[in-house]
PDB file of C-alpha atoms and ligand atoms in Angstrom:
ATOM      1  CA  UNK J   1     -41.030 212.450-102.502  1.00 52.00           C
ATOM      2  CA  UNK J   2     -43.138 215.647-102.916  1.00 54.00           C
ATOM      3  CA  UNK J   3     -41.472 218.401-104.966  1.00 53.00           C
ATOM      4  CA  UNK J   4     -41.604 220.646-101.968  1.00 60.00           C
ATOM      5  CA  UNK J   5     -39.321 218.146 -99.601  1.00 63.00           C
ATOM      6  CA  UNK J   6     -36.256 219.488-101.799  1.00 63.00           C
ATOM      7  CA  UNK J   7     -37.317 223.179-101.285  1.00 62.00           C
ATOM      8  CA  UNK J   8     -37.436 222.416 -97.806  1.00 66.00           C
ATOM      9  CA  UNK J   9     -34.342 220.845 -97.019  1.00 80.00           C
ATOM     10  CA  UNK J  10     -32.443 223.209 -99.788  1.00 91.00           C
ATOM     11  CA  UNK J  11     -28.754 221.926-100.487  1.00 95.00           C
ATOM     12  CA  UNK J  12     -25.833 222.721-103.078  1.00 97.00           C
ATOM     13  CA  UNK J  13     -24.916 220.877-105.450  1.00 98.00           C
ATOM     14  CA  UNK J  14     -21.703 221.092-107.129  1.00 98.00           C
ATOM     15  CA  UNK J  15     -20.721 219.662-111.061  1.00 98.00           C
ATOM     16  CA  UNK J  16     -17.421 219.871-112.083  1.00 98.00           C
ATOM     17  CA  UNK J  17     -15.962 217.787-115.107  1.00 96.00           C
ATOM     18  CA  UNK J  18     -14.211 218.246-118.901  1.00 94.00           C
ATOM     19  CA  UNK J  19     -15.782 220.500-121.603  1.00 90.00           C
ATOM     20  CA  UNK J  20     -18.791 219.281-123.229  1.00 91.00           C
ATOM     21  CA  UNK J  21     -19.733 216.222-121.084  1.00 94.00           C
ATOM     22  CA  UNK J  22     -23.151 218.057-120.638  1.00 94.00           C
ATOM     23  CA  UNK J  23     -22.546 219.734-117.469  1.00 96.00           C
ATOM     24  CA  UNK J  24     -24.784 222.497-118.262  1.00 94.00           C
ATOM     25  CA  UNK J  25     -27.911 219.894-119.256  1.00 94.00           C
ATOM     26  CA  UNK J  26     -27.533 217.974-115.755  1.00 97.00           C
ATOM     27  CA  UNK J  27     -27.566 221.226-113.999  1.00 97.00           C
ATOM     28  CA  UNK J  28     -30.507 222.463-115.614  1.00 96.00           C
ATOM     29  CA  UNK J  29     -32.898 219.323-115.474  1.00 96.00           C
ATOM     30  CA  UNK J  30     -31.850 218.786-112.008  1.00 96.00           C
ATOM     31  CA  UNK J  31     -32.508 222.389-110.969  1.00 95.00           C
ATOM     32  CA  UNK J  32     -35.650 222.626-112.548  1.00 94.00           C
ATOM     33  CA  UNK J  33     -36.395 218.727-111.053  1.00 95.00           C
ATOM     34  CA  UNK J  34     -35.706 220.065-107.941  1.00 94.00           C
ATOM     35  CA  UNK J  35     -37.008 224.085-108.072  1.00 92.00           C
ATOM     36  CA  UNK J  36     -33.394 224.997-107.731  1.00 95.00           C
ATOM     37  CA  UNK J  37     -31.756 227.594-109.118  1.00 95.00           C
ATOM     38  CA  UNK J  38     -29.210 226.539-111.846  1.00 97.00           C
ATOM     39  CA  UNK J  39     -25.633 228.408-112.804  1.00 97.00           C
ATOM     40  CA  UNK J  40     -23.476 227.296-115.319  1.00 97.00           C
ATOM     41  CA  UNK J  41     -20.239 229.624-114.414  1.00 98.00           C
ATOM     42  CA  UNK J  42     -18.747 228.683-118.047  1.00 97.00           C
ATOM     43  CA  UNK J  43     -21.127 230.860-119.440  1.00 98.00           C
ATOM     44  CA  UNK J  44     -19.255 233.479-117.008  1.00 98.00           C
ATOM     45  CA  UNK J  45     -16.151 232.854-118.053  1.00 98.00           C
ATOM     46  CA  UNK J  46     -17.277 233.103-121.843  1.00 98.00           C
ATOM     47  CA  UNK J  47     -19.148 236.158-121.068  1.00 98.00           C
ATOM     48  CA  UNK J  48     -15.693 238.017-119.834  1.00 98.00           C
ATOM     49  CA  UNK J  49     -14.183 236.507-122.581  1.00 98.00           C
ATOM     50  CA  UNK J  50     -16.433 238.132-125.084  1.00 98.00           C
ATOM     51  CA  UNK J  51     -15.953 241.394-123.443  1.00 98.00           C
ATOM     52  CA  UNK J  52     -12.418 241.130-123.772  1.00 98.00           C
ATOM     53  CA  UNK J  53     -12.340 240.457-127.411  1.00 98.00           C
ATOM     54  CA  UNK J  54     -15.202 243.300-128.425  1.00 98.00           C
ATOM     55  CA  UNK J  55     -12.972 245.485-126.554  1.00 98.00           C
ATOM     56  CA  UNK J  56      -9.560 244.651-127.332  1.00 98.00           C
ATOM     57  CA  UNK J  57      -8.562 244.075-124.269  1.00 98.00           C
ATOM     58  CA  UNK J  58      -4.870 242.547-124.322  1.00 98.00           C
ATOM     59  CA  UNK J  59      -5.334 239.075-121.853  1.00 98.00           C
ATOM     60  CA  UNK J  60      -1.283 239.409-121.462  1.00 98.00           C
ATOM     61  CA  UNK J  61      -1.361 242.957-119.545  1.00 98.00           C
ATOM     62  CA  UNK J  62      -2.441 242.890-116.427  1.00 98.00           C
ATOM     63  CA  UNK J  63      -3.681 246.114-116.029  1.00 98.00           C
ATOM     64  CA  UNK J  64      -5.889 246.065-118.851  1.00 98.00           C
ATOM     65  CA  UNK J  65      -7.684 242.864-117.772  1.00 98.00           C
ATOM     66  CA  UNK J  66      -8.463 244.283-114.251  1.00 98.00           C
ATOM     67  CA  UNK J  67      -9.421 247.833-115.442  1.00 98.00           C
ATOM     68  CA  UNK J  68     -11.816 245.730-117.954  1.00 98.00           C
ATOM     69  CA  UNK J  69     -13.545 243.412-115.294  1.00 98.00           C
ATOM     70  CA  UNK J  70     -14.230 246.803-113.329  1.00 98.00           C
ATOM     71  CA  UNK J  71     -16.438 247.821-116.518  1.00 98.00           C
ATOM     72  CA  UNK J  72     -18.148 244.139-116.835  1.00 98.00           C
ATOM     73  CA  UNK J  73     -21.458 242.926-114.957  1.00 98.00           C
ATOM     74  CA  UNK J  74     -22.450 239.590-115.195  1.00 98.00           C
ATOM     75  CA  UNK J  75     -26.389 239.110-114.453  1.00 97.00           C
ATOM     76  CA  UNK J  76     -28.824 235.833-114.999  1.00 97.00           C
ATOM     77  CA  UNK J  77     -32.194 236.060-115.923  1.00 96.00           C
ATOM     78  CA  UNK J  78     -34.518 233.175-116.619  1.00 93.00           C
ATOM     79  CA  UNK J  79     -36.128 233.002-120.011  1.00 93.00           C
ATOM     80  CA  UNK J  80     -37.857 230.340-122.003  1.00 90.00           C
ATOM     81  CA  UNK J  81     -34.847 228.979-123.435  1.00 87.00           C
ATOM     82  CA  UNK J  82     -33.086 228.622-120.193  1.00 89.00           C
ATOM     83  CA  UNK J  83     -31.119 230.848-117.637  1.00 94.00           C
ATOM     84  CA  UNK J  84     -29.225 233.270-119.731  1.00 96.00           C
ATOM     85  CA  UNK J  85     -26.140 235.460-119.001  1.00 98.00           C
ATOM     86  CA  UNK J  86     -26.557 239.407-119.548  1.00 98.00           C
ATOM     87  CA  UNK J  87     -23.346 241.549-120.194  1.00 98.00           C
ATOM     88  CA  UNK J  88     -23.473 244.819-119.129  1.00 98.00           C
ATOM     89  CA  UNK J  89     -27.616 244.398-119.997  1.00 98.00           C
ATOM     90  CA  UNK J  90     -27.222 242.341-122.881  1.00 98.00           C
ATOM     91  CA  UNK J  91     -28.493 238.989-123.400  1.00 98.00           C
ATOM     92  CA  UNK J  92     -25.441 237.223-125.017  1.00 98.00           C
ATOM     93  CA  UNK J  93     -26.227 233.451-124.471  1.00 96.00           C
ATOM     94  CA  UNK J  94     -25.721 232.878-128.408  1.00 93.00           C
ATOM     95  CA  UNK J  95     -22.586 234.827-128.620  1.00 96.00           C
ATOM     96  CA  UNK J  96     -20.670 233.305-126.077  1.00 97.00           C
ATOM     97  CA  UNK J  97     -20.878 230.326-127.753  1.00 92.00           C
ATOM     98  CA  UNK J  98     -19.031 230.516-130.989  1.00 90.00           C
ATOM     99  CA  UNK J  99     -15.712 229.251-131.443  1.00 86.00           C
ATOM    100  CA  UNK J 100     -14.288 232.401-131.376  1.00 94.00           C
ATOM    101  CA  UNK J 101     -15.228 232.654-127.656  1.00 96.00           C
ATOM    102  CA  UNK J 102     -14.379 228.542-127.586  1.00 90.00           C
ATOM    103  CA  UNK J 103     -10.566 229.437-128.893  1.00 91.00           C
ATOM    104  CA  UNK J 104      -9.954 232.123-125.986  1.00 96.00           C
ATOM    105  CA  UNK J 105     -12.022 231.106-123.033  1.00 96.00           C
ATOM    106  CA  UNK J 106      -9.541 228.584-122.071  1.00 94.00           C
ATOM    107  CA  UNK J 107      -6.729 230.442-121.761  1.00 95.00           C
ATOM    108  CA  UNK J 108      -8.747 233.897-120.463  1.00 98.00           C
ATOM    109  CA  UNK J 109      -9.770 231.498-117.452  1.00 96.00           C
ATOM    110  CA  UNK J 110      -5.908 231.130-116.799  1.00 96.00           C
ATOM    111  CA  UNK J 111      -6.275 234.157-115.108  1.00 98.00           C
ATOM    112  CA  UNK J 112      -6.321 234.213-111.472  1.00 98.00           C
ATOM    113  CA  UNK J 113      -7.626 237.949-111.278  1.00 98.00           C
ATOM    114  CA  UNK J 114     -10.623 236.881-113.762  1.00 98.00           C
ATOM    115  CA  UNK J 115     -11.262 233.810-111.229  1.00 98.00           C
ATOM    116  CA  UNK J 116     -11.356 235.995-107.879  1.00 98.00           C
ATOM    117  CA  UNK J 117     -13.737 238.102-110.039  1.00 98.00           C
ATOM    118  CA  UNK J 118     -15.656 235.367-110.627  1.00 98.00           C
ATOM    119  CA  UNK J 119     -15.365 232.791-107.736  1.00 98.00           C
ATOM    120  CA  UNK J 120     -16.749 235.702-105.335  1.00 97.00           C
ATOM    121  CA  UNK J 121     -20.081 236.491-107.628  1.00 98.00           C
ATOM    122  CA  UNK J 122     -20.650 232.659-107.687  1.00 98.00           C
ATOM    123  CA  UNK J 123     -20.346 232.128-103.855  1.00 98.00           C
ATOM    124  CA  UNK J 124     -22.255 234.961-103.215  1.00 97.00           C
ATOM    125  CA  UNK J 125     -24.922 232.987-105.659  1.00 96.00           C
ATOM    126  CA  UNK J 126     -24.867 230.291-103.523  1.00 96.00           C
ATOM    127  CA  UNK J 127     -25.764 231.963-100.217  1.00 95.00           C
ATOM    128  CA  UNK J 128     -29.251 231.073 -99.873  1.00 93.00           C
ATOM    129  CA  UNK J 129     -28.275 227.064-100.660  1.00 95.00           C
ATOM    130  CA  UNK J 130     -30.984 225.389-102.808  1.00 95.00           C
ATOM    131  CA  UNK J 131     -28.274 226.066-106.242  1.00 97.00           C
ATOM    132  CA  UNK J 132     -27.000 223.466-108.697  1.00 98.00           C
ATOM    133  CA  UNK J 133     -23.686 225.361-109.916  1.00 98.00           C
ATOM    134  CA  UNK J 134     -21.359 223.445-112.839  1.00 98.00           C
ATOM    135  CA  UNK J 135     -17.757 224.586-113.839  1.00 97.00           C
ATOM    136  CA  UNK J 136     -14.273 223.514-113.007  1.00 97.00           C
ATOM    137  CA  UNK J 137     -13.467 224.388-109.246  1.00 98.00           C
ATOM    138  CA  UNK J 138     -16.758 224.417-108.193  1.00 98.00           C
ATOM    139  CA  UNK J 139     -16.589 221.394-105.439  1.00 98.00           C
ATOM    140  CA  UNK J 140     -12.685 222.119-104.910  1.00 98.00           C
ATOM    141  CA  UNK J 141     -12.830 226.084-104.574  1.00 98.00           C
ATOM    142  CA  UNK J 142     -16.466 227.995-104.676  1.00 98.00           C
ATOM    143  CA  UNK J 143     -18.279 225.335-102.362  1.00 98.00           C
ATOM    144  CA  UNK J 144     -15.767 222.744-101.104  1.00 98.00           C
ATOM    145  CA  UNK J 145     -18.349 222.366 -98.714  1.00 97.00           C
ATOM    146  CA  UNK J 146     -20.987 221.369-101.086  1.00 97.00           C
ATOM    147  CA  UNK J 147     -23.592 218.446 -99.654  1.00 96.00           C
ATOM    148  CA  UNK J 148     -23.158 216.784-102.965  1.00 97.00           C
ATOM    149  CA  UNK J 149     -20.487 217.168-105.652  1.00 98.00           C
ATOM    150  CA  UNK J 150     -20.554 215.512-108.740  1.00 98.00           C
ATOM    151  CA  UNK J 151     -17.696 214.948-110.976  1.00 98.00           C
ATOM    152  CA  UNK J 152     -19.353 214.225-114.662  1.00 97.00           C
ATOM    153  CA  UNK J 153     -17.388 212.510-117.204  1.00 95.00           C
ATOM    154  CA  UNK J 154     -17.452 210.615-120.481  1.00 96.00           C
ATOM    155  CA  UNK J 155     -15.217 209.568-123.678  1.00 96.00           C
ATOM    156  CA  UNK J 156     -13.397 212.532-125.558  1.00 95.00           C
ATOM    157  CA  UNK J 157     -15.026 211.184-128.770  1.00 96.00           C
ATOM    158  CA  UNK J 158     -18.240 210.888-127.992  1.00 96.00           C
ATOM    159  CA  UNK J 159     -18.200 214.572-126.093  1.00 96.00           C
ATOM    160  CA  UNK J 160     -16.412 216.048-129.329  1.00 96.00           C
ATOM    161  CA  UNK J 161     -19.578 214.391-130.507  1.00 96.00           C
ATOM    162  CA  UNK J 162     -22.100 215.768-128.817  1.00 94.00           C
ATOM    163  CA  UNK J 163     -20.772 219.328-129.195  1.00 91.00           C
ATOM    164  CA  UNK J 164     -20.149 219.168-132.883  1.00 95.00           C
ATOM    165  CA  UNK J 165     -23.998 217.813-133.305  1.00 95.00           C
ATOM    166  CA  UNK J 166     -25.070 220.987-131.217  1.00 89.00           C
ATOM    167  CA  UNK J 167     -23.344 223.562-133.007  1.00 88.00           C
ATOM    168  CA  UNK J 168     -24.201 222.147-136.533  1.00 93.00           C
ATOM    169  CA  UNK J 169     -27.635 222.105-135.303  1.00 93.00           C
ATOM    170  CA  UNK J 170     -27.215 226.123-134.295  1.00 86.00           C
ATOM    171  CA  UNK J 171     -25.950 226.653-138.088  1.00 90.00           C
ATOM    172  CA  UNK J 172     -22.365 226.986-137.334  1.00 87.00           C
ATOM    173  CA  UNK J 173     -19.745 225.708-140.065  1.00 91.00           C
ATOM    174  CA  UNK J 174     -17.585 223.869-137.869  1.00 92.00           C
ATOM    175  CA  UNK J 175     -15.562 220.596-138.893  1.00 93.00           C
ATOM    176  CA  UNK J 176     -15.660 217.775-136.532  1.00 97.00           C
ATOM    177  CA  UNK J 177     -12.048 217.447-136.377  1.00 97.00           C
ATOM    178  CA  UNK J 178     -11.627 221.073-135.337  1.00 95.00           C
ATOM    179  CA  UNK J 179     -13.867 220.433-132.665  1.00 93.00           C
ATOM    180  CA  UNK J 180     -12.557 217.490-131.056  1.00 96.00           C
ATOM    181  CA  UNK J 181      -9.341 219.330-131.281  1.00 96.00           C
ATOM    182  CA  UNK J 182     -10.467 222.501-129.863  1.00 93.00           C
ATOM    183  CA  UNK J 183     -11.824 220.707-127.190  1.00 93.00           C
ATOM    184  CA  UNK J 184      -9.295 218.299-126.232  1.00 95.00           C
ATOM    185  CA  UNK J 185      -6.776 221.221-125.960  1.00 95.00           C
ATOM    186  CA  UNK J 186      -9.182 223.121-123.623  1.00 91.00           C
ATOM    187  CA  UNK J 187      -9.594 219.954-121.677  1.00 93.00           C
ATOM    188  CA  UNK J 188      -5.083 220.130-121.387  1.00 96.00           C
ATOM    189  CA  UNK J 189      -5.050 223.941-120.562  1.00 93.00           C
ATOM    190  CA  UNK J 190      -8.254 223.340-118.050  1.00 92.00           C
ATOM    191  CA  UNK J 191      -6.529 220.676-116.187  1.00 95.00           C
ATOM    192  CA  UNK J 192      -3.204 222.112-116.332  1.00 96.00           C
ATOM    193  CA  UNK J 193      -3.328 225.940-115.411  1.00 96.00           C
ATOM    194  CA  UNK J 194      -2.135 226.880-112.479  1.00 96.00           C
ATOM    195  CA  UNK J 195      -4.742 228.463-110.488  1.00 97.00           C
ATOM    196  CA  UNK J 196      -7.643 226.037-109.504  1.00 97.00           C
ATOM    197  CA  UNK J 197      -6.690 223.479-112.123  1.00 97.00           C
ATOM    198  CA  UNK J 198     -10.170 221.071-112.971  1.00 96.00           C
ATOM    199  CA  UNK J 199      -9.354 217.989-110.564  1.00 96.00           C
ATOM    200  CA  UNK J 200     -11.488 215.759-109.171  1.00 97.00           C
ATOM    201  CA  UNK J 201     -12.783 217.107-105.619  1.00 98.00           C
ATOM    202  CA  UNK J 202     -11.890 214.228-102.878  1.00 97.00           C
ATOM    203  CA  UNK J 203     -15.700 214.269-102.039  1.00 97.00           C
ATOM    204  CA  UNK J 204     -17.025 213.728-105.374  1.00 98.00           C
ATOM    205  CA  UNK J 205     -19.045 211.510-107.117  1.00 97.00           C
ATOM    206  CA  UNK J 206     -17.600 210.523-110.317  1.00 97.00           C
ATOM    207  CA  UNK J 207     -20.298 209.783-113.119  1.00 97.00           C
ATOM    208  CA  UNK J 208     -19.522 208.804-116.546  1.00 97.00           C
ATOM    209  CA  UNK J 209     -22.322 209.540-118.929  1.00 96.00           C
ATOM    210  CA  UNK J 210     -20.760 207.711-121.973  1.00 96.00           C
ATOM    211  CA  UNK J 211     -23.964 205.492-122.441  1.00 96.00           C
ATOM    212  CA  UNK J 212     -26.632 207.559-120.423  1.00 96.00           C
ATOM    213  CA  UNK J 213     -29.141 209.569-121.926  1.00 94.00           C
ATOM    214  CA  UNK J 214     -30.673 212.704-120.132  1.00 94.00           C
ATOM    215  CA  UNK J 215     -33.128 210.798-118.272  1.00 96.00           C
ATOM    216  CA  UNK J 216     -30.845 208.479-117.076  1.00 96.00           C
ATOM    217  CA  UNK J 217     -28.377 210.608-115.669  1.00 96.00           C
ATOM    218  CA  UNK J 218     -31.073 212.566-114.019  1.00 97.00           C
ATOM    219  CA  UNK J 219     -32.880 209.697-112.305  1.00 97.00           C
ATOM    220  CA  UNK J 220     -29.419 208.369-111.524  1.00 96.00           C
ATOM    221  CA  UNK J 221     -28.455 211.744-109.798  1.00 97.00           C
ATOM    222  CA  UNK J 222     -32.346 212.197-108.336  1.00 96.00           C
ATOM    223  CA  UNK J 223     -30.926 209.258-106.327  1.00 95.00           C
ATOM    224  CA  UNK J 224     -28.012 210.575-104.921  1.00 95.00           C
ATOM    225  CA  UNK J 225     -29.777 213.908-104.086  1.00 95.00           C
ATOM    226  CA  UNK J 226     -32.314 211.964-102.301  1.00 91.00           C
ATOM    227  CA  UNK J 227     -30.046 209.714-100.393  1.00 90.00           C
ATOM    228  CA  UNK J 228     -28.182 212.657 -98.887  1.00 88.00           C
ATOM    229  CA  UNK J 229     -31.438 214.217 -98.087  1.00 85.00           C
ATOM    230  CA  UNK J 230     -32.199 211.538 -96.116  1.00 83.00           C
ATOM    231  CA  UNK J 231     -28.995 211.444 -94.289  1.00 75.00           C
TER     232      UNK J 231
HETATM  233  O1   DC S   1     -18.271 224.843-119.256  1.00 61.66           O
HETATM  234  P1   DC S   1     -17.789 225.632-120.485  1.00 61.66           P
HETATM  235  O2   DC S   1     -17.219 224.783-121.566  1.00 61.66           O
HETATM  236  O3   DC S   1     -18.823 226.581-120.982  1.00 61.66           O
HETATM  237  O4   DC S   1     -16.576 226.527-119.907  1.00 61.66           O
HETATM  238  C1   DC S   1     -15.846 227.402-120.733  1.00 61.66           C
HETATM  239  C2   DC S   1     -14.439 227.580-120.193  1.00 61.66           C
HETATM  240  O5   DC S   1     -14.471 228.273-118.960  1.00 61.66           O
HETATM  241  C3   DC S   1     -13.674 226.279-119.958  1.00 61.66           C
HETATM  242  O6   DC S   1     -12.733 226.052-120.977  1.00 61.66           O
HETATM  243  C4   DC S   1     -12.955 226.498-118.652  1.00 61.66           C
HETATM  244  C5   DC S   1     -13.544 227.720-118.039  1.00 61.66           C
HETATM  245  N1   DC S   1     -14.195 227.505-116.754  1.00 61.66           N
HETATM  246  C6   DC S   1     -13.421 227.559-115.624  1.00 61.66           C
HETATM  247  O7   DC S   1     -12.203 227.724-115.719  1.00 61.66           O
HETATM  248  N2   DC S   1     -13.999 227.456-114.403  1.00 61.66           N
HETATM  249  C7   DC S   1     -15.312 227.269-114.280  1.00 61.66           C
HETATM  250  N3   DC S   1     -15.852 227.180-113.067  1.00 61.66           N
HETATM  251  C8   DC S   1     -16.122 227.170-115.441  1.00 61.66           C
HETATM  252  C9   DC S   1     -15.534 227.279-116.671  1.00 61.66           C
END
């Protein structure tokens, strides 16, 4: 199929699924497979988070946390090392990714003001179709109406894996125990919170990555994207 059929025929494409299952890597090979764009709306959820502890906001008072998101903008812009999020002008793709960030961002995307914030910048995203978006409540809330939605999964152990081996590799001093821990209770609070908890959309696709590599998964999700292009 020529690269430009996909352009052509421009879909979205939702992934939802539990922290570190490699959302963000599907997204990005399939969007640049495809010559989609590619959001990972964690990375806006860190980037608030960030904000929030720089400025001191206090997540428990209400008042605070809406007079901060009217001071935050939220912009992508493509460089070599990926798409990465600008706060207020400032590239902070590396800093939304320590564990300080990790220990609040769960809890931080509890709240339902931050997700209106949010959920309304993503769909507005998604207007022109041709998007591959991961998160949470991307196939049940931003695009229910998604062509395809995906719901990516594999073992807690080998996830707690995978993220441990990534932020050893960025120079971090992290423990894998701490980790898997920090991860399995973001998985509880994730699933759990009130406001567009992470469940399965009834449309998805559910595909456990356990024992795929990166080329795997994409060719096995090329497929999909194809079929319903076809359709
Ligand atoms: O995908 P990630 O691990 O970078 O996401 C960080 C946190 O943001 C995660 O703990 C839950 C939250 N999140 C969310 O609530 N909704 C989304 N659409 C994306 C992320």
């Amino acid at each position: 199929m020529p690269a430009n059929y996909y352009t052509l025929n421009k879909i979205i494409i939702a992934i939802d699924g539990h922290s570190s299952c490699g959302k963000s890597t599907l997204a990005k090979t399939l969007g640049k497979a495809l010559g989609y764009a590619y959001i990972s709306t964690g990375d806006m959820y860190r980037a608030v988070t960030l904000y929030f502890i720089e400025n001191q906001v206090d997540i428990g008072d209400a008042e605070a946390v809406s007079a901060a998101l009217k001071k935050i903008n939220l912009e992508f812009k493509l460089r070599p090392e990926g798409n990465c999020i600008f706060l207020n002008g400032r590239n902070v793709d590396k800093e939304i990714r320590t564990m300080a960030v990790n220990e609040l961002v769960s809890p931080v995307a509890t709240i339902s003001a931050v997700r209106r914030a949010m959920v309304s910048q993503q769909q507005a995203m998604g207007e022109a179709k041709g998007i591959v978006m991961d998160g949470r409540d991307i196939g049940t809330v931003v695009f229910p109406n998604a062509e395809l939605i995906i719901f990516l999964t594999a073992e807690v152990e080998e996830r707690a894996r995978r993220r441990y081996i990534e932020l050893i590799e960025k120079g971090m001093d992290v423990n894998f125990e701490t980790v898997k821990h920090n991860l399995e209770e973001r998985d509880c609070i994730d699933s759990s919170r009130k406001d567009s908890p992470l469940v399965k959309a009834e449309r998805a696709v559910v595909v456990d990555n356990t024992h795929l590599n990166h080329e795997q998964q994409l060719e096995f999700v090329l497929g999909m994207v194809k079929k319903k292009l076809e359709n």
